[in-house]
Short mmCIF file of C-alpha atoms in Angstrom, two decimals:
data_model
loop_
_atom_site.label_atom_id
_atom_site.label_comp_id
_atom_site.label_asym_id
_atom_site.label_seq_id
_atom_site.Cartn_x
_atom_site.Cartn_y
_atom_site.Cartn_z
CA UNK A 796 0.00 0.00 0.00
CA UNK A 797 1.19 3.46 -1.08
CA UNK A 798 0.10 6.89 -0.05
CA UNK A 799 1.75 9.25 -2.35
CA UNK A 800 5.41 7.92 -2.61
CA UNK A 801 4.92 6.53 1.26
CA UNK A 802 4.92 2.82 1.11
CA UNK A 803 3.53 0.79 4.17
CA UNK A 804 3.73 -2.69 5.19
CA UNK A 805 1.31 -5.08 5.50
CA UNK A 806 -1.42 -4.58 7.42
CA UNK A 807 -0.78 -0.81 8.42
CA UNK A 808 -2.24 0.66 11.54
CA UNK A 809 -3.05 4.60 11.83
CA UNK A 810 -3.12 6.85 15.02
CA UNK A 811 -6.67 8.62 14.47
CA UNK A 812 -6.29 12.57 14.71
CA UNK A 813 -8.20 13.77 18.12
CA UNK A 814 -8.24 16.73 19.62
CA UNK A 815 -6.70 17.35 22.92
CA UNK A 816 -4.65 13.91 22.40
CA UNK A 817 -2.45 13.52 19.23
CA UNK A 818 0.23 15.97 20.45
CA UNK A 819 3.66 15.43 19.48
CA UNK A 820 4.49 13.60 22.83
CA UNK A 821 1.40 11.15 22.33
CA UNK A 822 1.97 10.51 18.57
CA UNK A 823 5.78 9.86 19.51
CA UNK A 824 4.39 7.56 22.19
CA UNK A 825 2.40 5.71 19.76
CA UNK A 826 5.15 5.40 16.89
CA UNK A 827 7.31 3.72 19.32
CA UNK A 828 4.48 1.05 20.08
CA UNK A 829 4.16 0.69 16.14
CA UNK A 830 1.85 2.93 14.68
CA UNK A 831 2.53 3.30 10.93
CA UNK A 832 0.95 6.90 10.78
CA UNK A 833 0.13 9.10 13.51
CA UNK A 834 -2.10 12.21 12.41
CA UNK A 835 -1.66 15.96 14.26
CA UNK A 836 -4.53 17.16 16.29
CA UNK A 837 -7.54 19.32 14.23
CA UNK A 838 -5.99 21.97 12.60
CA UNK A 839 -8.32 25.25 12.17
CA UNK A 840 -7.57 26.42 8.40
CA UNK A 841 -9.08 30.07 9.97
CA UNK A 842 -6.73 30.02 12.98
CA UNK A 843 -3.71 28.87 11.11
CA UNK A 844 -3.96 32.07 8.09
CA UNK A 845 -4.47 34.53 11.16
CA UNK A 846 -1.90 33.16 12.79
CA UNK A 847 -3.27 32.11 16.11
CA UNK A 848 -0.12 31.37 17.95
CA UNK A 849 -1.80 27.91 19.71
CA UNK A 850 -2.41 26.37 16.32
CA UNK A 851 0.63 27.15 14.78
CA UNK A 852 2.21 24.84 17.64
CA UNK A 853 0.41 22.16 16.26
CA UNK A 854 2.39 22.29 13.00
CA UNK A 855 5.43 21.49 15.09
CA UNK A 856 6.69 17.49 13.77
CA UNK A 857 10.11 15.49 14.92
CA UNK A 858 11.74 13.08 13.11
CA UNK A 859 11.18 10.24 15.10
CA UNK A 860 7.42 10.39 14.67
CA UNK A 861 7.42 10.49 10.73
CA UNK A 862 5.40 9.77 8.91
CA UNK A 863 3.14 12.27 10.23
CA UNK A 864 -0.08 14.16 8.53
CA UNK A 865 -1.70 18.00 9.18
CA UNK A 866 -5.62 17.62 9.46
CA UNK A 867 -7.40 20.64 8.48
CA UNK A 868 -10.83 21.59 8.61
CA UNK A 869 -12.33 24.32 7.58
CA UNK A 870 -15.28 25.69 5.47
CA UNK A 871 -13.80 28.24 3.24
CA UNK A 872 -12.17 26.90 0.39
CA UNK A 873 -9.77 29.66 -0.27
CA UNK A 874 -9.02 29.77 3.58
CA UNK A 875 -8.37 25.99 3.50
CA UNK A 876 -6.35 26.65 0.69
CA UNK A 877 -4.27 29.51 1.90
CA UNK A 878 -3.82 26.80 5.48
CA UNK A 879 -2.59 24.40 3.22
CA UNK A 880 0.08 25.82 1.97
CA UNK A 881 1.05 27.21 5.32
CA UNK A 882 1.34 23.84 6.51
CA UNK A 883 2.95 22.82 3.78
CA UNK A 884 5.94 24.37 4.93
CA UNK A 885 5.68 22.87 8.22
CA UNK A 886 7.03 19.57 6.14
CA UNK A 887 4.45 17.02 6.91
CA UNK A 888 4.23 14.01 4.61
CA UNK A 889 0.87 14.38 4.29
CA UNK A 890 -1.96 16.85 4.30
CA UNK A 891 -5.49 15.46 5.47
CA UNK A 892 -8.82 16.98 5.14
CA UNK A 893 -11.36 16.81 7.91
CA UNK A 894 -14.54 16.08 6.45
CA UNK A 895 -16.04 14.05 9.28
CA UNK A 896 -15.77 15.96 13.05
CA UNK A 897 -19.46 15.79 13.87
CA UNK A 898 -18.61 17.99 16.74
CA UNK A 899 -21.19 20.78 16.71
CA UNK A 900 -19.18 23.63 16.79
CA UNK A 901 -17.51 22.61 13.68
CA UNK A 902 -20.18 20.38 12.17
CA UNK A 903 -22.85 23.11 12.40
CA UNK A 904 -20.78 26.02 10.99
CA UNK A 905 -20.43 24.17 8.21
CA UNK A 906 -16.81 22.77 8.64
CA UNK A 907 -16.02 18.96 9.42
CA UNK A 908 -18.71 16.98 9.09
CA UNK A 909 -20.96 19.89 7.51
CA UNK A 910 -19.96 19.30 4.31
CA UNK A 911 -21.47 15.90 4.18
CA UNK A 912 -24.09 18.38 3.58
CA UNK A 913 -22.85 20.41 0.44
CA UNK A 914 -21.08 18.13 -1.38
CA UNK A 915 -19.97 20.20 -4.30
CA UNK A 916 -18.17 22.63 -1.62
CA UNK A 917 -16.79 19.59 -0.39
CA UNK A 918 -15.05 18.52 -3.70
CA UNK A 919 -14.46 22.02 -4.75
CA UNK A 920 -12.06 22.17 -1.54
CA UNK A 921 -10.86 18.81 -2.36
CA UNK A 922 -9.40 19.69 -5.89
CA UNK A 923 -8.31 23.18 -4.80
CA UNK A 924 -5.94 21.97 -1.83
CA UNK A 925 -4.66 18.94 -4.11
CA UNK A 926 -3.74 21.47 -6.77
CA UNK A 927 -2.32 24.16 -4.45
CA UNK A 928 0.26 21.44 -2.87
CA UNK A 929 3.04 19.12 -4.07
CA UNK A 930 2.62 17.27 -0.95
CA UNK A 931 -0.16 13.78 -1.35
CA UNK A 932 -3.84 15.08 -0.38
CA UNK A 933 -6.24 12.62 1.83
CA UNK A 934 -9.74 12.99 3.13
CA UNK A 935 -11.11 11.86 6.41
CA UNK A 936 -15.23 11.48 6.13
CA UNK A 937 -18.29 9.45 7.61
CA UNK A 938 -21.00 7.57 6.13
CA UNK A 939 -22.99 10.34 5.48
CA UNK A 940 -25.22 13.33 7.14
CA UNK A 941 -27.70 10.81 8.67
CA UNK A 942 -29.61 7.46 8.24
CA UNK A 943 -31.33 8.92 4.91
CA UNK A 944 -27.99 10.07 3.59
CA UNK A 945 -25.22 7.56 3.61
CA UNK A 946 -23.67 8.55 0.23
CA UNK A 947 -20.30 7.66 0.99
CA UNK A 948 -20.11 4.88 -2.08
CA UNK A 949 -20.44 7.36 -4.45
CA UNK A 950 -18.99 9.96 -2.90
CA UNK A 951 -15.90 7.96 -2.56
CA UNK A 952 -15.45 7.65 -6.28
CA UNK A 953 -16.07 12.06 -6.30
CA UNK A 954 -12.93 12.38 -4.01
CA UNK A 955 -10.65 10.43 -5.62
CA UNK A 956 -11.46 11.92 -9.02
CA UNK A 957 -10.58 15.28 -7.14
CA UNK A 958 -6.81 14.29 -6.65
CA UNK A 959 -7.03 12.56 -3.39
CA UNK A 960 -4.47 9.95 -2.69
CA UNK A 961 -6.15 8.10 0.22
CA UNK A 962 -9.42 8.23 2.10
CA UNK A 963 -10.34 6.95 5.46
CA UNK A 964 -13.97 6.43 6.38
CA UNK A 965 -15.43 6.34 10.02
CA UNK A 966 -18.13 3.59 10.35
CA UNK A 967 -20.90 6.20 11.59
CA UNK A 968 -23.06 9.37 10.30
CA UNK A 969 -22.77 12.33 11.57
CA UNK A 970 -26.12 12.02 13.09
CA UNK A 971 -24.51 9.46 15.18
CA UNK A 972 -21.72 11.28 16.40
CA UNK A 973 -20.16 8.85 18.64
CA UNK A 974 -23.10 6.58 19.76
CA UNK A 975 -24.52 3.45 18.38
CA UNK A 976 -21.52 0.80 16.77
CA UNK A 977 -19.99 1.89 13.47
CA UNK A 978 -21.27 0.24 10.72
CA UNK A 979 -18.37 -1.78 8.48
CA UNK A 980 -20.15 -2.96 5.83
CA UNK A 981 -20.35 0.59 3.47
CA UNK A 982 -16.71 1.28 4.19
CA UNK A 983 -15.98 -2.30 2.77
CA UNK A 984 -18.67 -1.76 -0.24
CA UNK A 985 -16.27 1.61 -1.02
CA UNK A 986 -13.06 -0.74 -1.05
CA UNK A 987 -14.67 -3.55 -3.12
CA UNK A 988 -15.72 -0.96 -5.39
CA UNK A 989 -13.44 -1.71 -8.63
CA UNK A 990 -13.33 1.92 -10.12
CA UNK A 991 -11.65 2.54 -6.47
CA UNK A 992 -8.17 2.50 -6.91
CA UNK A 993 -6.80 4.89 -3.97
CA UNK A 994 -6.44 3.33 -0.53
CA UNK A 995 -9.19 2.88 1.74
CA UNK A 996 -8.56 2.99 5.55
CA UNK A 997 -11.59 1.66 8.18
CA UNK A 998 -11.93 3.80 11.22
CA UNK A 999 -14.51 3.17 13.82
CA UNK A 1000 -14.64 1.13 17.20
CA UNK A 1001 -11.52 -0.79 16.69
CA UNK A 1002 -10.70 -1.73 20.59
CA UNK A 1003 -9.22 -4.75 20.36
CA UNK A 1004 -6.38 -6.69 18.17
CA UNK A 1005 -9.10 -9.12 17.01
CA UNK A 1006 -11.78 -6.78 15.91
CA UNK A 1007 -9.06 -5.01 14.27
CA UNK A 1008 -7.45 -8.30 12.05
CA UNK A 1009 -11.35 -9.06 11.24
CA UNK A 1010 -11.88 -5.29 9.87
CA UNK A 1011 -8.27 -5.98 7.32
CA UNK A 1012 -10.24 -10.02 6.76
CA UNK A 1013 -13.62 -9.15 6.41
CA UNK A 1014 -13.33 -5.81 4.46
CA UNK A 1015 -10.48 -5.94 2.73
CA UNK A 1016 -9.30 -2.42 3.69
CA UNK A 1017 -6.30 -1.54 2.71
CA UNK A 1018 -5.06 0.01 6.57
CA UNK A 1019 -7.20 0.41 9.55
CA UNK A 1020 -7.34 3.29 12.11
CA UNK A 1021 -7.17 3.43 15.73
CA UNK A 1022 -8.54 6.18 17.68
CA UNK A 1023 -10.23 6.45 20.95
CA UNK A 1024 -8.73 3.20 22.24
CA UNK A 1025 -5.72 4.15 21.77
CA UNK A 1026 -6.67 6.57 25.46
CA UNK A 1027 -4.14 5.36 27.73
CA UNK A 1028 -3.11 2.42 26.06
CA UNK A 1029 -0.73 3.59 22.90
CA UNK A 1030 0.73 0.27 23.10
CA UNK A 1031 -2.40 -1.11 21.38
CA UNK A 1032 -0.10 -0.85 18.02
CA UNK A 1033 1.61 -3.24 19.27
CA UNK A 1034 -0.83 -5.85 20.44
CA UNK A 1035 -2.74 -5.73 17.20
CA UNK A 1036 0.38 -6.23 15.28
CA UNK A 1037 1.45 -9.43 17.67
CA UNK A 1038 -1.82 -11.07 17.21
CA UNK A 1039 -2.18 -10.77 13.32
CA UNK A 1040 1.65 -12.06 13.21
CA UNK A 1041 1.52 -14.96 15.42
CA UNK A 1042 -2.49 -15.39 16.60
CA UNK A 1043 -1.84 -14.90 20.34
CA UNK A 1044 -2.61 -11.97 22.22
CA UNK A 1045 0.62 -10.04 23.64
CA UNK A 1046 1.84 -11.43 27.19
CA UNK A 1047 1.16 -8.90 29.26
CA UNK A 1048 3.60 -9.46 31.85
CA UNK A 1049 5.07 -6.32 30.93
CA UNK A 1050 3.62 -4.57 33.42
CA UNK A 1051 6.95 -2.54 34.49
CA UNK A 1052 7.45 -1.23 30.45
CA UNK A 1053 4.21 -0.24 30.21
CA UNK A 1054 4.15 1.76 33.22
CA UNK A 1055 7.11 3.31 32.21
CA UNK A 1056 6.06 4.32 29.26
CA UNK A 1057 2.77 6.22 30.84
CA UNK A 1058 5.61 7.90 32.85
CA UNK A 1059 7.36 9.00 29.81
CA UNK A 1060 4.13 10.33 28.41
CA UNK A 1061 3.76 12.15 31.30
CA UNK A 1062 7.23 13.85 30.94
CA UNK A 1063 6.99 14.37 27.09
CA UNK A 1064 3.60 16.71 28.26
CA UNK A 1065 5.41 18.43 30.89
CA UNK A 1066 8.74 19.07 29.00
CA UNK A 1067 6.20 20.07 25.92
CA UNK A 1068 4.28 22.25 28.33
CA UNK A 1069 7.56 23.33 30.06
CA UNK A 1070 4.88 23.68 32.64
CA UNK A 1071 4.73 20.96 35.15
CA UNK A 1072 0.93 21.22 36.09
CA UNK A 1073 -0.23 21.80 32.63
CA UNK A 1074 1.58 18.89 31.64
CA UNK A 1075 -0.22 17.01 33.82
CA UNK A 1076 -3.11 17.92 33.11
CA UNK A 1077 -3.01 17.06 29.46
CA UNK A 1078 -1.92 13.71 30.36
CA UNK A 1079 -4.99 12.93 33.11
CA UNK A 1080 -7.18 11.62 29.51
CA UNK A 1081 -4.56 8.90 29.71
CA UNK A 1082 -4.42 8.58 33.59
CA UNK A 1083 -8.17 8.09 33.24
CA UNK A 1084 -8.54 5.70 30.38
CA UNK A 1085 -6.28 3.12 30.90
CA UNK A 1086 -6.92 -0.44 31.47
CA UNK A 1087 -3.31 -1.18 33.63
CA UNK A 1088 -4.70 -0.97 36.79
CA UNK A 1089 -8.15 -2.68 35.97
CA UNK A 1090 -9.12 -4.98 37.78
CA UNK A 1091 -7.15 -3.82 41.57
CA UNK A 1092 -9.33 -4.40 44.35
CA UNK A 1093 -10.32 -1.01 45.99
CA UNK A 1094 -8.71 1.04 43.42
CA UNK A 1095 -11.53 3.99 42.83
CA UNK A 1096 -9.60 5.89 45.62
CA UNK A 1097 -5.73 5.78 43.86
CA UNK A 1098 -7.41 6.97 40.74
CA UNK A 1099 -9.30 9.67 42.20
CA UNK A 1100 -5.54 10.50 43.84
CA UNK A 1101 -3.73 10.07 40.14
CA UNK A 1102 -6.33 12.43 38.72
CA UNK A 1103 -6.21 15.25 41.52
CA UNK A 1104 -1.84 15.24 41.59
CA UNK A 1105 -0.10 18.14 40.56
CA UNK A 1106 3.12 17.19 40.58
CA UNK A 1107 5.31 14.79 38.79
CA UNK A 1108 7.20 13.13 41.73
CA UNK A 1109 3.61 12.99 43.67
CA UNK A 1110 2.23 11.72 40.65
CA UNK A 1111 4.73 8.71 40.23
CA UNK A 1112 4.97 7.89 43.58
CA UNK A 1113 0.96 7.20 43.71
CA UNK A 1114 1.85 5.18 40.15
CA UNK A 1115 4.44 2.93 41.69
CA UNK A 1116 1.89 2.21 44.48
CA UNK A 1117 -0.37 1.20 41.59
CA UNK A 1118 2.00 -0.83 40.21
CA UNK A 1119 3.12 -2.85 44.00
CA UNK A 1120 -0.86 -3.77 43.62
CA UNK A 1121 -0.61 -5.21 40.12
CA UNK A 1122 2.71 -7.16 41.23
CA UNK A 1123 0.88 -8.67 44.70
CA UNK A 1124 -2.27 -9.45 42.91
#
């Protein structure tokens, strides 16, 4: 599979792009547990030509994260235009365009999502960015506005006549938002379509390394992508990747790495943040969300402690108690 002149292996696994989670620090985190591409938080094409200092850091990519891709959104098609060539020069490998956010500050302005509802605006901005930019085009979209709208089969074929070189679909409308289970079946009718010839990558309630082989078995897409799972547990790359190599699920004895690894999330946010309680904070979605310490008898009250620390060293110590529970369980 090839996304521009990027080749992937088989069986390629993509960090979804979320807001408030796929910093630099996280999508570091996550290439080093496997992910193939990692994807920058939202990107506001209006923020980024005005030069809102906040968004601009989100242009910021290392090395050791690369392959990486800019998101925009947007509902302008000059603006989105004008963004894309700003980030451009941030040196990405790829540009994406957020079609999908269902959020409702987005969605209902007409950005995201919102275009699902004026298509022609939606492939206008398509073509525009693609021939504004040397750098490979992709779209991110859903299965449609609603129940009574899930035109993402044709659709499909419209964006990659505009220039795009990849397009990932989330399983859902934007109706849906979140809620309800993503439905798999369009986004495989899109990749068995045989006038689609750009790759197709499956996004939606992918939580576990079976459900994720069976999405690459059952629909045939060409990568799949891993988003809200991926919430304190980046190391899901690498679980998925174990089973569909050998069958098994990854021995978790590892406790002790993967604890140290949430620590070294926790100091890419601070040293990020250069703030110690802001980095913190950005890292308590993680704290929150994952499954290491499920399962430890009585364990409401450390978590409640985790989420209310404000300091690193207070912070690990309470983690290191966590982890003496695992070990004695």
């Amino acid at each position: 599979m090839k996304i521009g002149d990027i080749e992937f292996k088989e069986y390629p696994l993509f960090l979804a792009p979320m807001e408030d989670v796929t910093d630099i620090s996280f999508r570091k985190l996550c290439k080093r547990f496997g992910a193939d591409l990692v994807y920058t938080e939202f990107v506001s094409a209006d923020a980024l030509i005005r030069s809102i200092a906040k968004t601009e850091l989100k242009l910021n990519i290392e090395d050791e994260e690369r392959p990486t891709v800019i998101q925009l959104y947007g509902k302008d098609t000059a603006t989105i235009v004008e963004a894309a060539k700003i980030a451009e020069e941030a040196k990405p490998d790829i540009i994406d365009l957020n079609f999908g956010c269902p959020v409702k500050k987005i969605a209902g302005k007409g950005g995201g999502a919102g275009l699902l509802r004026d298509i022609p605006k939606l492939l206008e901005i398509t073509r525009e960015v693609v021939k504004a930019v040397k750098l490979p085009v992709t779209v991110k979209t859903r299965l449609g506005w609603d129940d009574s709208n899930k035109i993402i089969v044709e659709l499909a074929e419209q964006i990659q006549d505009c220039g795009a070189k990849a397009l990932a679909i989330h399983g859902r409308t934007r109706a849906q938002m979140y809620t309800g289970e993503a439905d798999w079946t369009l986004i495989g009718e899109v990749k068995n379509n045989p006038r689609m010839t750009i790759p197709i990558i499956g996004n939606g309630d992918v939580t576990t390394p079976e459900r994720a082989k069976e999405c690459f078995d059952k629909y045939g897409v060409d990568a799949v992508m891993i988003g809200r799972a991926t919430f304190g547990r980046p190391w899901i790359f690498q679980e998925v990747k174990h089973f569909i190599k050998t069958g098994h699920k990854l021995d978790q004895e590892a406790h002790e790495i993967l604890i140290q690894y949430l620590k070294d999330l926790i100091d890419e946010n601070i040293k990020m943040f250069e703030d110690e309680r802001r980095g913190i904070t950005h890292s308590r979605r993680h704290l929150a969300a994952t499954p290491l310490f499920k399962g430890i008898d009585n364990f409401k009250q450390t978590r409640i402690q985790m989420l209310r620390e404000e300091t690193r060293d207070g912070l690990f110590e309470i983690i290191d108690k966590a982890q003496s529970m695992i070990i004695k369980k």
